[in-house]
XYZ file of C-alpha atoms in Angstrom:
313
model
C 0.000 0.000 0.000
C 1.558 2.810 -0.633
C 1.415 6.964 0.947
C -1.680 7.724 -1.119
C -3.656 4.885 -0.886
C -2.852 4.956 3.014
C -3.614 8.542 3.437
C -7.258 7.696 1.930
C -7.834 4.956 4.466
C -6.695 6.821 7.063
C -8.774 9.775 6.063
C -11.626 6.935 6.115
C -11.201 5.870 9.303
C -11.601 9.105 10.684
C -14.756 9.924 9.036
C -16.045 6.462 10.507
C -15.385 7.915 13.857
C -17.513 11.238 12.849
C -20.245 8.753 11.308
C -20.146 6.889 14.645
C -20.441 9.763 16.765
C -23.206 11.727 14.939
C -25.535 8.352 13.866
C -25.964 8.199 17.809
C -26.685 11.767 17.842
C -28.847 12.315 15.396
C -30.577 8.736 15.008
C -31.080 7.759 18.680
C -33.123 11.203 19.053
C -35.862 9.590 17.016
C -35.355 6.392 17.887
C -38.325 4.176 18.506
C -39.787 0.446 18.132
C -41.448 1.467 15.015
C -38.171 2.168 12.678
C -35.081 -0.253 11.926
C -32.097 0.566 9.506
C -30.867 -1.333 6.985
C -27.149 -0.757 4.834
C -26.522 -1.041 1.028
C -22.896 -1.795 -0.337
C -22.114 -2.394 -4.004
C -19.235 -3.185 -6.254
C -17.037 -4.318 -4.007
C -14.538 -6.343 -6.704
C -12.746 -8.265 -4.178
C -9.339 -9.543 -5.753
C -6.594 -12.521 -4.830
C -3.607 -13.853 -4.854
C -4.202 -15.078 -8.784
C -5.282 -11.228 -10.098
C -2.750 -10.015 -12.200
C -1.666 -6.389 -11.509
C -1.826 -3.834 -14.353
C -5.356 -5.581 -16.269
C -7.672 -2.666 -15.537
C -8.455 0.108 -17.825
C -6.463 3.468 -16.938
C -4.356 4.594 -13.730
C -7.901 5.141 -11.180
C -8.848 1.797 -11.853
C -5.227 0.090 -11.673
C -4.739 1.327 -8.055
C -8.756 0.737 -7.216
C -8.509 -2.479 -7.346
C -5.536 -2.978 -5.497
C -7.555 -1.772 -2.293
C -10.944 -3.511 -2.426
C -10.585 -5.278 0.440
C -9.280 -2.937 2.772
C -12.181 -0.334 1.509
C -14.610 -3.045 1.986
C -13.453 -3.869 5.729
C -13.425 0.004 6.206
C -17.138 0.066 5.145
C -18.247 -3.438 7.214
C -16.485 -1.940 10.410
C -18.066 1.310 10.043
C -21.903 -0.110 9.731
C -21.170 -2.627 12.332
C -20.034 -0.031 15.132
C -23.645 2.203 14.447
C -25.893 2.229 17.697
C -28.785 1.506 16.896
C -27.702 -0.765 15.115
C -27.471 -1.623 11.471
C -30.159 -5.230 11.039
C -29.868 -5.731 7.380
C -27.055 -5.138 4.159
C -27.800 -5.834 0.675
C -24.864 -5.717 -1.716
C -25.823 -5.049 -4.852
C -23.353 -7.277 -6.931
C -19.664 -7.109 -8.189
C -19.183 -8.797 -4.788
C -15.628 -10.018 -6.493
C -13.465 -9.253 -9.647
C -13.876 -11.448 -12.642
C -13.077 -15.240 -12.804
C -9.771 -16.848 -12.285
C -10.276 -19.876 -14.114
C -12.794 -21.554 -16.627
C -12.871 -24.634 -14.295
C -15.054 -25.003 -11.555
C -13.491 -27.498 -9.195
C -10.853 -24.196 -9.230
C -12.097 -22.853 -6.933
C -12.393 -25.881 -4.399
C -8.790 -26.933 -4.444
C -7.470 -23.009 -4.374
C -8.410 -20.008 -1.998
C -9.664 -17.297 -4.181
C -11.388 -14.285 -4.510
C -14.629 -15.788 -3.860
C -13.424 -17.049 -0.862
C -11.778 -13.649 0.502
C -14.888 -11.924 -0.074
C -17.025 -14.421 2.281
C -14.110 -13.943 5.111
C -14.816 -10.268 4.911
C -18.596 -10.499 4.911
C -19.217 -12.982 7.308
C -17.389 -10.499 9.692
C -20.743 -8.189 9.259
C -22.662 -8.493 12.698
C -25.774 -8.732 10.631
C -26.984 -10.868 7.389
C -25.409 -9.857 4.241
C -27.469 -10.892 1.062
C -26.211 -10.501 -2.520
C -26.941 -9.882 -5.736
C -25.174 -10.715 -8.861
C -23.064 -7.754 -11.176
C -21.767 -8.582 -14.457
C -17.956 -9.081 -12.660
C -19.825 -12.164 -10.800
C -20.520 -13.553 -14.228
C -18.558 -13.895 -17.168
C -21.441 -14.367 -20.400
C -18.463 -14.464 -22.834
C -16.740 -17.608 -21.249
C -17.805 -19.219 -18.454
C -21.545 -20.512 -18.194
C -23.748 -18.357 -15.988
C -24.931 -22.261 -14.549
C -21.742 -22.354 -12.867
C -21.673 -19.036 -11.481
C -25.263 -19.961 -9.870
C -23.256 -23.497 -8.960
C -20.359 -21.707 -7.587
C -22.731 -18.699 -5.624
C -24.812 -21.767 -4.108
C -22.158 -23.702 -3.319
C -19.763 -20.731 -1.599
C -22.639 -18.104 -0.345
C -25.860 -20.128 -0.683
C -27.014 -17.582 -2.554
C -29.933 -17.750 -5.393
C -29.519 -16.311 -8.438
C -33.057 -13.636 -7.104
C -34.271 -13.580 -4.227
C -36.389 -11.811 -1.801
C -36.279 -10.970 1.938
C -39.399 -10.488 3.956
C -38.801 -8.245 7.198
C -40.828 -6.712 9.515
C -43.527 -6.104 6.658
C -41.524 -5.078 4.391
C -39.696 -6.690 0.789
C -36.423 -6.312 -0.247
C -36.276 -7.577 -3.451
C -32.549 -8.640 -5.282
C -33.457 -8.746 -9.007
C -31.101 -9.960 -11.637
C -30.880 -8.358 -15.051
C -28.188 -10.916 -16.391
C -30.741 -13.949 -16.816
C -32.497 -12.651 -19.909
C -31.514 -12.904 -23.474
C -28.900 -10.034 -23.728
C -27.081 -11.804 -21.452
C -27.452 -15.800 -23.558
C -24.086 -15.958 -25.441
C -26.496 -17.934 -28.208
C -29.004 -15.483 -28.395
C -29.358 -13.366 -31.930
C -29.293 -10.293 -29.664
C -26.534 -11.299 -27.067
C -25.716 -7.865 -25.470
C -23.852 -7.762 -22.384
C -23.809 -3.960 -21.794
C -27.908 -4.271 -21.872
C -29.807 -5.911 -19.023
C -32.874 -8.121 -19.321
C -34.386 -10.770 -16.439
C -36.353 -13.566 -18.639
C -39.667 -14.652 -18.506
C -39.826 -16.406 -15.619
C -37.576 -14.001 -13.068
C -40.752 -11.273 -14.810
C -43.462 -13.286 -13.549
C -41.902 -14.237 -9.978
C -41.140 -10.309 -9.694
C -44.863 -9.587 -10.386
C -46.401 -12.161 -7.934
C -44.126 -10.664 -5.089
C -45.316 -6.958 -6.248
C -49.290 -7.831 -6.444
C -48.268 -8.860 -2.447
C -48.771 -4.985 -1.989
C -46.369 -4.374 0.454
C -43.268 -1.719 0.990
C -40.900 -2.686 -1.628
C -37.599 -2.019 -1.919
C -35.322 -3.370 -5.053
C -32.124 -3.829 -5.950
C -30.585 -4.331 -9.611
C -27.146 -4.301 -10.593
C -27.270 -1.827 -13.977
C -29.306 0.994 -13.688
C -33.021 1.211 -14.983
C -31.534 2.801 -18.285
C -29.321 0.265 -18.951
C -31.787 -2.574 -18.495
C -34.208 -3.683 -21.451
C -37.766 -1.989 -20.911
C -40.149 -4.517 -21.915
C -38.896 -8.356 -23.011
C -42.080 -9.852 -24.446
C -44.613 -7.741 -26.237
C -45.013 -5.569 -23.673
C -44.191 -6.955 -20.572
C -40.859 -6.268 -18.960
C -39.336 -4.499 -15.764
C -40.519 -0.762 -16.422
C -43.867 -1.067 -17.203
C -44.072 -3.418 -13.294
C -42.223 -1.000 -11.752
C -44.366 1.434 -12.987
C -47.300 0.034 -12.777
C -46.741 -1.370 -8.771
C -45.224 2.191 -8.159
C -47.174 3.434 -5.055
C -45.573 0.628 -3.146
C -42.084 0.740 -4.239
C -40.264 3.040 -1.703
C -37.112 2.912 -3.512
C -34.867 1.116 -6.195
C -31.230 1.189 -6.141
C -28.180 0.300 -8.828
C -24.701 -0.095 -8.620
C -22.050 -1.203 -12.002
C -21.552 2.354 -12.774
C -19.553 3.492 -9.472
C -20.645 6.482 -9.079
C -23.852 8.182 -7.098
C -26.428 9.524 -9.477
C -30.194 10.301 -8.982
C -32.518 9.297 -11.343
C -35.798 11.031 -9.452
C -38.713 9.478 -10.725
C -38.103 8.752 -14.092
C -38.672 5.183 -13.916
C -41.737 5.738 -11.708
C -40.195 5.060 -8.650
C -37.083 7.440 -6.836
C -34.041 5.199 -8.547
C -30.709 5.981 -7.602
C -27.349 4.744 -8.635
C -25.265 4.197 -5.723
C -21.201 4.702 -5.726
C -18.535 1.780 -5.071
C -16.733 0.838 -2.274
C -13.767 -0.594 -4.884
C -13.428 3.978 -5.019
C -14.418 5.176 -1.064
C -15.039 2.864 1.552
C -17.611 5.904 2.469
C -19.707 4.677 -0.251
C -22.769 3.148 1.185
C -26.118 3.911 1.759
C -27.971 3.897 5.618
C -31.777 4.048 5.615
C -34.043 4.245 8.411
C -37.623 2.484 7.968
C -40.533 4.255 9.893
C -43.054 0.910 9.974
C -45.624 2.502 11.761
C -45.607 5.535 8.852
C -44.470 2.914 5.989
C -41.937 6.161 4.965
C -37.847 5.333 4.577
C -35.112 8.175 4.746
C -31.796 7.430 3.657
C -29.961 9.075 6.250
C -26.605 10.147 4.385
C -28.056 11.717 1.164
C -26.829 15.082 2.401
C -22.738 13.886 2.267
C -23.207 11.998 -1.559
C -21.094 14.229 -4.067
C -23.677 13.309 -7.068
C -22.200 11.968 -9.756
C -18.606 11.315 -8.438
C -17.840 8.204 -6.858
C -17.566 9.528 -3.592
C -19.110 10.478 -0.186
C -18.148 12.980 2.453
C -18.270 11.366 6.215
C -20.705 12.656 8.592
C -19.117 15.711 10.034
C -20.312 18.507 12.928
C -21.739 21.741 11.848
């Protein structure tokens, strides 16, 4: 590690103690039985010993990736510490960086990057679920039937899946099981996202449900095919289911941008922690009021990839 990259942790570390100190001030003042808080992380890109220095594009993302783990830890430490505390994190895919090898008993005989990314989030003092980013599959080479194997097998993780707490849904939806994403399809596109018939249908039955929904998709609503047959797809649901979907959330882009509510629902983009180990998201739940807040949207820098620690005015 060298002066820079320890300067930034450093600089982390102290803004963790600032987030510490004011989350009890300012979140224990409203504190009651009726609200919990819940964490987002995303695009974490968690390396090993088999990543070969130098294969990123440009100078940010050469020394980026050199720190993902230490930024992660920064960010895992930081929700952990919060009183009250943290009861939920959703990570909203690049969980690790690309594939090592083509072969699947790999990564069974060798400690990899999958593997140093569960040591690191099984140190959370709450459940950590995950959703897939296009790093956690490789469409050109490697069959996305063994990344479900491999997720299963290392995480038991599905490739969607939904969590039902305290009344609420938090939904992980993945837009790499359509047909952009089928190496054999006529319109294989892996820079466009699309979910497939069935993942459609299983998204609508938890939506007609009607209760506080939140969702979580790797690319960003733009980036993910509209409708997939005739005219039934992800934005006319979301749209459509609207008045119960508090909020839907992105990562892949690494950077914090606010779509409003051009999707029908607020959509944001959130930032990486592979850039700032300040990059996550807190949100408060108010049950009784079925309202969220997410409680450091004043410290984002929109459209950067970073985000200023809590501080005293």
């Amino acid at each position: 590690m060298d002066r820079r990259q320890f300067t930034t942790l450093g600089a982390a570390s102290l803004g963790n103690l600032l987030t510490r100190r004011l989350w009890a001030e300012q979140v224990r003042a409203s504190a009651s039985p009726d609200k919990f808080y819940f964490a987002l992380v995303a695009d974490t890109h968690i390396i090993d010993n088999f990543y070969v220095k130098g294969s990123e594009n440009g100078v940010e993302d050469n020394e980026s990736i050199l720190v993902t783990t230490p930024r992660l830890t920064s960010a895992r430490d930081l929700i952990n510490s919060l009183d009250p505390a943290i009861e939920q994190v959703f990570l909203i895919g690049d969980y690790f960086h690309n594939y090592p090898s083509t072969d699947y008993d790999f990564y069974f005989k060798n400690t990899t990057r999958l593997d140093n990314a569960k040591t690191i989030t099984d140190g959370f003092k709450m459940p950590v679920h995950l959703g897939f980013g296009n790093h956690d599959y490789d469409v050109r080479h490697v069959p996305r039937e063994m990344s479900h194997r491999l997720f299963k097998a290392k995480f038991n993780a599905e490739p969607y899946s939904v969590v039902d707490y305290k009344g609420y849904k938090f939904i992980h939806l993945n837009n790499f099981l359509g047909s952009t994403q089928d190496r054999n399809s006529a319109d294989f596109n892996p820079a466009i996202g699309s979910l497939g018939e069935e993942q459609l249908h299983w998204f609508e039955a938890q939506l007609q449900q009607h209760k506080p929904t939140f969702i979580f998709i790797h690319y960003p609503l733009v980036q993910d095919r509209p409708v997939e047959f005739a005219d039934y797809g992800l934005h006319p649901l979301l749209k459509k289911y609207q008045n119960n979907i508090q909020l839907v959330v992105s990562g892949h882009v690494h950077k914090w941008i606010d779509y409003g509510h051009t999707f029908g629902p607020q959509h944001y983009t959130m930032a990486a922690t592979r850039y700032d180990p300040n990059a996550y998201m807190l949100l408060e739940v108010d049950t009784r009021h079925a309202t969220s807040r997410f409680m450091n949207i004043d410290l984002v820098q929109w459209d950067t990839h970073y985000s200023k620690p809590w501080h005293a005015t």
